[in-house]
Structures are given as C-alpha cells and as structure tokens.
JSON list of C-alpha atoms in Angstrom, two decimals:
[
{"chain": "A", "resi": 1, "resn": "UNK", "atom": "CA", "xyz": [0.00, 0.00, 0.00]},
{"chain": "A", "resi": 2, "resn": "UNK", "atom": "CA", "xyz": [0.53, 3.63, 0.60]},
{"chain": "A", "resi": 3, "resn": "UNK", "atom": "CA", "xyz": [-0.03, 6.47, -1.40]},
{"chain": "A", "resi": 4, "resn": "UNK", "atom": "CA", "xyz": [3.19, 7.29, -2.73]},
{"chain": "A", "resi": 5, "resn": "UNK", "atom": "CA", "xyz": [3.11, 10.91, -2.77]},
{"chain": "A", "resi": 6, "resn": "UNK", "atom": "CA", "xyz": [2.94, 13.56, -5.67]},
{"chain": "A", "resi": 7, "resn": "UNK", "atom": "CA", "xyz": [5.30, 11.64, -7.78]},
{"chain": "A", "resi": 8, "resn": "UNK", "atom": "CA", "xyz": [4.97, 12.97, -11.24]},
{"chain": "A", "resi": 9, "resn": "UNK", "atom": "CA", "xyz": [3.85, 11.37, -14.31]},
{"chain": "A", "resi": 10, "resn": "UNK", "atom": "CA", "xyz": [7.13, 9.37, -15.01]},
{"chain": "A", "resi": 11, "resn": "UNK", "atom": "CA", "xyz": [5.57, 5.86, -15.13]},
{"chain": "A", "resi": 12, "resn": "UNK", "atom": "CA", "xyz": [2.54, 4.48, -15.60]},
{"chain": "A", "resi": 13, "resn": "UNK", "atom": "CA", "xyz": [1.34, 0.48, -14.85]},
{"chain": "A", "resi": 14, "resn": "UNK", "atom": "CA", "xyz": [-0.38, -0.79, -18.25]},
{"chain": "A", "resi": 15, "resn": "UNK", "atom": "CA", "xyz": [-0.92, -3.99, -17.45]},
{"chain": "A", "resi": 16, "resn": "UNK", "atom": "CA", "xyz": [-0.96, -5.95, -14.00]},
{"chain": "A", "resi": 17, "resn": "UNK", "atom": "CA", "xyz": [-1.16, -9.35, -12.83]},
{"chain": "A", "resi": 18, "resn": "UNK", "atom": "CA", "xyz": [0.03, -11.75, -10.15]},
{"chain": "A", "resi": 19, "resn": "UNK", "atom": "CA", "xyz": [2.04, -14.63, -10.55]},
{"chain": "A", "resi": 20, "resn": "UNK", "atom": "CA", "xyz": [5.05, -16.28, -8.79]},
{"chain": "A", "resi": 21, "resn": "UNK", "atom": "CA", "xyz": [8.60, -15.50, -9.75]},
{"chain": "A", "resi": 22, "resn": "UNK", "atom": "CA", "xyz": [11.25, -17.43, -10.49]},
{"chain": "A", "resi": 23, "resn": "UNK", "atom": "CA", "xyz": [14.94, -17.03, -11.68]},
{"chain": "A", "resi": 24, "resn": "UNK", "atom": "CA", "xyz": [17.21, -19.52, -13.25]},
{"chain": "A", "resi": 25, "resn": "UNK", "atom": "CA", "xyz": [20.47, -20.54, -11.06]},
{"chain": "A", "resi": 26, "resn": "UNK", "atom": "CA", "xyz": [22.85, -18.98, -12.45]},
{"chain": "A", "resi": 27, "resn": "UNK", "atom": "CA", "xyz": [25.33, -21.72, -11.75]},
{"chain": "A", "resi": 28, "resn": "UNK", "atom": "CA", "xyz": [23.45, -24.50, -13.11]},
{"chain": "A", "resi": 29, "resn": "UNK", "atom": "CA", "xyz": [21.13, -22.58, -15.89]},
{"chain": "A", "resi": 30, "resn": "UNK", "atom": "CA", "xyz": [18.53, -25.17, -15.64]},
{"chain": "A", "resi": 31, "resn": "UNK", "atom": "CA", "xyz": [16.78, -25.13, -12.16]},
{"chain": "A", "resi": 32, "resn": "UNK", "atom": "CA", "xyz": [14.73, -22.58, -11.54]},
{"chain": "A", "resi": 33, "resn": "UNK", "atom": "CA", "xyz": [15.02, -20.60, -8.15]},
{"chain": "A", "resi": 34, "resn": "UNK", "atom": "CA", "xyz": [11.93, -18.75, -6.55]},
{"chain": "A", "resi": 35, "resn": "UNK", "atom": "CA", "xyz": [12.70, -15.12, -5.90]},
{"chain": "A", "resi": 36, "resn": "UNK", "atom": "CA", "xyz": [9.17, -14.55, -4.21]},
{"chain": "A", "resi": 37, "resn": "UNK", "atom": "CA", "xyz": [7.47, -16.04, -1.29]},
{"chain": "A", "resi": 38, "resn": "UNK", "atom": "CA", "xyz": [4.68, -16.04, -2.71]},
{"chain": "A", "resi": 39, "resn": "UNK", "atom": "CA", "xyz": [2.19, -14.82, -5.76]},
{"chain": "A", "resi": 40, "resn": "UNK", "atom": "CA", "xyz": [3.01, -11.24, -6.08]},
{"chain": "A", "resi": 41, "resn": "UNK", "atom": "CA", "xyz": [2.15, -8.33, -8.38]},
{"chain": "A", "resi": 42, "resn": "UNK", "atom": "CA", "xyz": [3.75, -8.22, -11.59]},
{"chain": "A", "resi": 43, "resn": "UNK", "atom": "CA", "xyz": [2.99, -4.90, -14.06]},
{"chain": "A", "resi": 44, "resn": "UNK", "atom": "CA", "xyz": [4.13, -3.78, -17.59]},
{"chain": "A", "resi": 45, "resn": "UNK", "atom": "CA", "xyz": [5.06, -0.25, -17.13]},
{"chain": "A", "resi": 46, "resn": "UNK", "atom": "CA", "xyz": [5.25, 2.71, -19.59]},
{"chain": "A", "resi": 47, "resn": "UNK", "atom": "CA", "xyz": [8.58, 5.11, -18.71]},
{"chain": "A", "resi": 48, "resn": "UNK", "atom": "CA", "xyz": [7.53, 8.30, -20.71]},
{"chain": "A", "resi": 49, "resn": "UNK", "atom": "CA", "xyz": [10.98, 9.99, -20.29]},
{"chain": "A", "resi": 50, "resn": "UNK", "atom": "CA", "xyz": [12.60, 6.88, -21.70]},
{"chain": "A", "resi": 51, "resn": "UNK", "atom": "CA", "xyz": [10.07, 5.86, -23.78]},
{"chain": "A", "resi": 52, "resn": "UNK", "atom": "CA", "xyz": [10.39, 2.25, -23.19]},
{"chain": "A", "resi": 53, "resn": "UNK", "atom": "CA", "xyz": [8.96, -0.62, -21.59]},
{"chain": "A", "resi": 54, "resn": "UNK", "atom": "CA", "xyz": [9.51, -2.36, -18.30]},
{"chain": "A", "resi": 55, "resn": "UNK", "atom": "CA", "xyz": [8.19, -5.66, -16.05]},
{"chain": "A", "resi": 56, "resn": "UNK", "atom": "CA", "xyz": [8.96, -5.04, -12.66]},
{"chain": "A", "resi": 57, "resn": "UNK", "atom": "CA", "xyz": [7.75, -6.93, -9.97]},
{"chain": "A", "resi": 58, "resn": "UNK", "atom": "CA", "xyz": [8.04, -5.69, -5.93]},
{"chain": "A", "resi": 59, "resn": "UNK", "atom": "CA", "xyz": [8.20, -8.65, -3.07]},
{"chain": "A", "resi": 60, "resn": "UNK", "atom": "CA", "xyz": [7.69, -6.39, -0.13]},
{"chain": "A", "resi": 61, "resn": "UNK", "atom": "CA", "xyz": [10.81, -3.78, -0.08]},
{"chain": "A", "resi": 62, "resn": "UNK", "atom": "CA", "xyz": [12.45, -5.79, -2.43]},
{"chain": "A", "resi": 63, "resn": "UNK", "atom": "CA", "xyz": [12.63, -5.38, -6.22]},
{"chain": "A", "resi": 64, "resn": "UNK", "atom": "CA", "xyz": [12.95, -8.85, -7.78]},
{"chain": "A", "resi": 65, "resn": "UNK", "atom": "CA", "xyz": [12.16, -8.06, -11.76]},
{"chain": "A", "resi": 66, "resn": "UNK", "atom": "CA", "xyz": [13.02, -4.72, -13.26]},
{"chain": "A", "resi": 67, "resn": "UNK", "atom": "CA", "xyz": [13.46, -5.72, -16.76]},
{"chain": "A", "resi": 68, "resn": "UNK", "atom": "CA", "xyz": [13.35, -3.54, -19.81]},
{"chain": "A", "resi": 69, "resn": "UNK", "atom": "CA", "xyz": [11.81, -4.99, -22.94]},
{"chain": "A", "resi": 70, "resn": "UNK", "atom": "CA", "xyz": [13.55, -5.19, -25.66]},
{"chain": "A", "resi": 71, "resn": "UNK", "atom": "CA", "xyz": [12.09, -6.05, -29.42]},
{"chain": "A", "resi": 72, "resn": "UNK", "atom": "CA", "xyz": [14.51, -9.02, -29.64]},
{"chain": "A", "resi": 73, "resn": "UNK", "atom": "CA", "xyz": [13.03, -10.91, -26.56]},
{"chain": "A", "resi": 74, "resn": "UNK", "atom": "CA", "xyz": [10.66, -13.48, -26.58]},
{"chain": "A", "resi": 75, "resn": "UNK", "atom": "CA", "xyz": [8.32, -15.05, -23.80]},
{"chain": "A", "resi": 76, "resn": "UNK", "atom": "CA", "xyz": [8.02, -18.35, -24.07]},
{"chain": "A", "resi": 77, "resn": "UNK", "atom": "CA", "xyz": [5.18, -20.54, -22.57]},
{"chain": "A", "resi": 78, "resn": "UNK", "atom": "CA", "xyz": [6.86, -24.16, -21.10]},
{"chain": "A", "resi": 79, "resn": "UNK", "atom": "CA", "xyz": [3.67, -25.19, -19.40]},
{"chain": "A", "resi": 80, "resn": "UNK", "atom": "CA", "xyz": [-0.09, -24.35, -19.29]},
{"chain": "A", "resi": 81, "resn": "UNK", "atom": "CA", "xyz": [0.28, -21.83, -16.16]},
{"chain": "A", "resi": 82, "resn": "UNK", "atom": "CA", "xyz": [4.42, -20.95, -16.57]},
{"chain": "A", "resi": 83, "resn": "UNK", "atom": "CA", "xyz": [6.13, -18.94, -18.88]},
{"chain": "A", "resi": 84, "resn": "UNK", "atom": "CA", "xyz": [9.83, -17.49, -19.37]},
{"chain": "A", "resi": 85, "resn": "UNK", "atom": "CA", "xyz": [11.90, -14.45, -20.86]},
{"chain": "A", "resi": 86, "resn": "UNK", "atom": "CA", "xyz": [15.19, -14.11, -20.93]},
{"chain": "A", "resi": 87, "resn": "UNK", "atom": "CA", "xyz": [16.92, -10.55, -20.18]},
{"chain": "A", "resi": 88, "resn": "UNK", "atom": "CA", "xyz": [19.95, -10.15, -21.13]},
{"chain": "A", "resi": 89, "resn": "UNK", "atom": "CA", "xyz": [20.79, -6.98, -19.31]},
{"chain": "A", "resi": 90, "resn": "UNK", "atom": "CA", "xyz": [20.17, -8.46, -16.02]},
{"chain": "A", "resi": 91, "resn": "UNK", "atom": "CA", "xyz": [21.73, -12.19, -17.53]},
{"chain": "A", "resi": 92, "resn": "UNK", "atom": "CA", "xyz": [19.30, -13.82, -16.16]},
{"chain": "A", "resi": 93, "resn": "UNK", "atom": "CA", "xyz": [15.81, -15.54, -17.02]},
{"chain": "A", "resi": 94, "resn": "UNK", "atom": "CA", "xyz": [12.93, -15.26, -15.52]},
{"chain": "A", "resi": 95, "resn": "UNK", "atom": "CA", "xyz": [9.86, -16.90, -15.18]},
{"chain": "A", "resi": 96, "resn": "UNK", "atom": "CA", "xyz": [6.16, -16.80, -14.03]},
{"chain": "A", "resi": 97, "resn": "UNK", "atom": "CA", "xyz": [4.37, -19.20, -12.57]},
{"chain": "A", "resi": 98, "resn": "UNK", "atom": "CA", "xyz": [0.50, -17.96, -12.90]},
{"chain": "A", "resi": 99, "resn": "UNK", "atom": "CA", "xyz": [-2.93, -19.58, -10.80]},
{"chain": "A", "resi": 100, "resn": "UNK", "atom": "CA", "xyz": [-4.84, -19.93, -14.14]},
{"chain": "A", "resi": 101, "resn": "UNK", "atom": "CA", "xyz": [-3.72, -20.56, -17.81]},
{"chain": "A", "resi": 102, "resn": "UNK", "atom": "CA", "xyz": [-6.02, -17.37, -19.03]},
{"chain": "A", "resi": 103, "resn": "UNK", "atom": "CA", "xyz": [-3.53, -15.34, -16.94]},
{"chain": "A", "resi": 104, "resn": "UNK", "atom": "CA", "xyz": [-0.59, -16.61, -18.22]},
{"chain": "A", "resi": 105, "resn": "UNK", "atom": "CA", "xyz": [-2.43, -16.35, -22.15]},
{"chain": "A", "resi": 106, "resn": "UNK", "atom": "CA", "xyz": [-3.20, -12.56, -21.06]},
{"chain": "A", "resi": 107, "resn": "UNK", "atom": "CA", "xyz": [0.43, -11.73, -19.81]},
{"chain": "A", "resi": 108, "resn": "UNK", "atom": "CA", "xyz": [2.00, -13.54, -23.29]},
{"chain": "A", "resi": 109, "resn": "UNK", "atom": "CA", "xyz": [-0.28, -11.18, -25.58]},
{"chain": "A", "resi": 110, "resn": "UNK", "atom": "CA", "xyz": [0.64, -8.01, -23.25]},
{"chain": "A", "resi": 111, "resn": "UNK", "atom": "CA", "xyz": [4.50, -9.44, -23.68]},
{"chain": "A", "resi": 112, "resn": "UNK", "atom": "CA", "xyz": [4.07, -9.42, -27.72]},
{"chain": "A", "resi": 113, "resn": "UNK", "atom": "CA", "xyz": [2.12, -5.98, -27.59]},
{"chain": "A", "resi": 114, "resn": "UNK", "atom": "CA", "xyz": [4.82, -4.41, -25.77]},
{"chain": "A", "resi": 115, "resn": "UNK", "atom": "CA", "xyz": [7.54, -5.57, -27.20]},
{"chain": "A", "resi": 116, "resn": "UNK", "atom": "CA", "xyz": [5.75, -4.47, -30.84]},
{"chain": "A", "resi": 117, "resn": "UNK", "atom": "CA", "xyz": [5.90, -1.40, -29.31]},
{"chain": "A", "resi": 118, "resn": "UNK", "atom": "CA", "xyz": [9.23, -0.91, -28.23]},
{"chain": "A", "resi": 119, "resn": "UNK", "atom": "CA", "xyz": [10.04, -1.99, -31.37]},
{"chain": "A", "resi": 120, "resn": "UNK", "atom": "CA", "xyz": [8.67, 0.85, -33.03]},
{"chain": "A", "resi": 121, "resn": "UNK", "atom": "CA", "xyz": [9.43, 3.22, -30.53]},
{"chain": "A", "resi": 122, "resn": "UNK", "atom": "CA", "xyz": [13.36, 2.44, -31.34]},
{"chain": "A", "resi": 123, "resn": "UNK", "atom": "CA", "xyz": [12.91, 2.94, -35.18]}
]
C-alpha cells in the first residue's frame, strides 16, 4: 500500500497481474530458483521519459524483476500456467508461474504488444 506521494507522471502500470517469480540458477542454468514467497504483483510499465517498456515486480521492499523490454526478446510458454523471458541486461531468465492458464495467455499477448511497441518506438 501507501499512497506514494505527488510523484509525477514518469511511469505508468499498463498492465498488471500476479504470478510467482522465479529465476534460473545462475550456476546450473537449468533449475529454476523462486525469488518470491509467494504470488506477487507483476505490471508492464510505460517510462515516458525513456520511452520504453519495463516488467517489474516488488516482493515487499524488495525489487525482484526490473526488466526492460527489448524487441529481440521473446516469452516463451513451457507449461499451461508458466512462462519465461530471458533478459539479457540483467543475464538472467525469468519466469512466471501464474494460478490460471487465461492469466498466463493474457500476460504472453501483453509481452508481444509491448515488445511491438518498443520496437517501433526504437525505429
């Protein structure tokens, strides 16, 4: 909660969900590592300064995805309720464990939206 103060316009949530989070080990690259305790809120947001794209994802104080879209990524569903993206900027990957498979759907055609759209805003 709280109310965050005056803040400006600088970004704006376009999209929210909740989902777990989970990072790959980075020693192994194959098992997958929870960085959240539980489901938590995950939101596309618009940086008008930057003009660009961001999922970021808060677990209390802590910020466990800021990642910047990029046209070049790609979410990838592996299961009915989990997906993945891989940022390279952070060199990690991360992925999303949703409660229903319309969730995970919804977040996959926000992924492909946004990333249309950063691909445009570059050119």
């Amino acid at each position: 909660g709280g109310s965050g103060g005056s803040g400006g316009m600088g970004e704006q949530p376009i999209f929210t969900t909740r989902a777990h989070v989970f990072q790959i080990d980075p020693s192994t690259k194959k098992n997958w590592v929870p960085a959240s305790k539980q489901a938590v809120t995950v939101s596309y947001f618009y940086d008008v300064t930057r003009n660009s794209y961001r999922i970021i994802s808060v677990d209390g104080a802590k910020v466990i995805i800021n990642s910047t879209i990029t046209p070049n990524m790609t979410f990838t569903k592996t299961s009915q309720k989990f997906g993945q993206w891989a940022d390279s900027r952070a060199n990690t990957v991360f992925g999303l464990g949703f409660s229903s498979e319309l969730q995970l759907t919804k977040f996959a055609e926000k992924f492909q939206e946004v990333r249309e759209a950063a691909r445009l805003a570059r050119d």
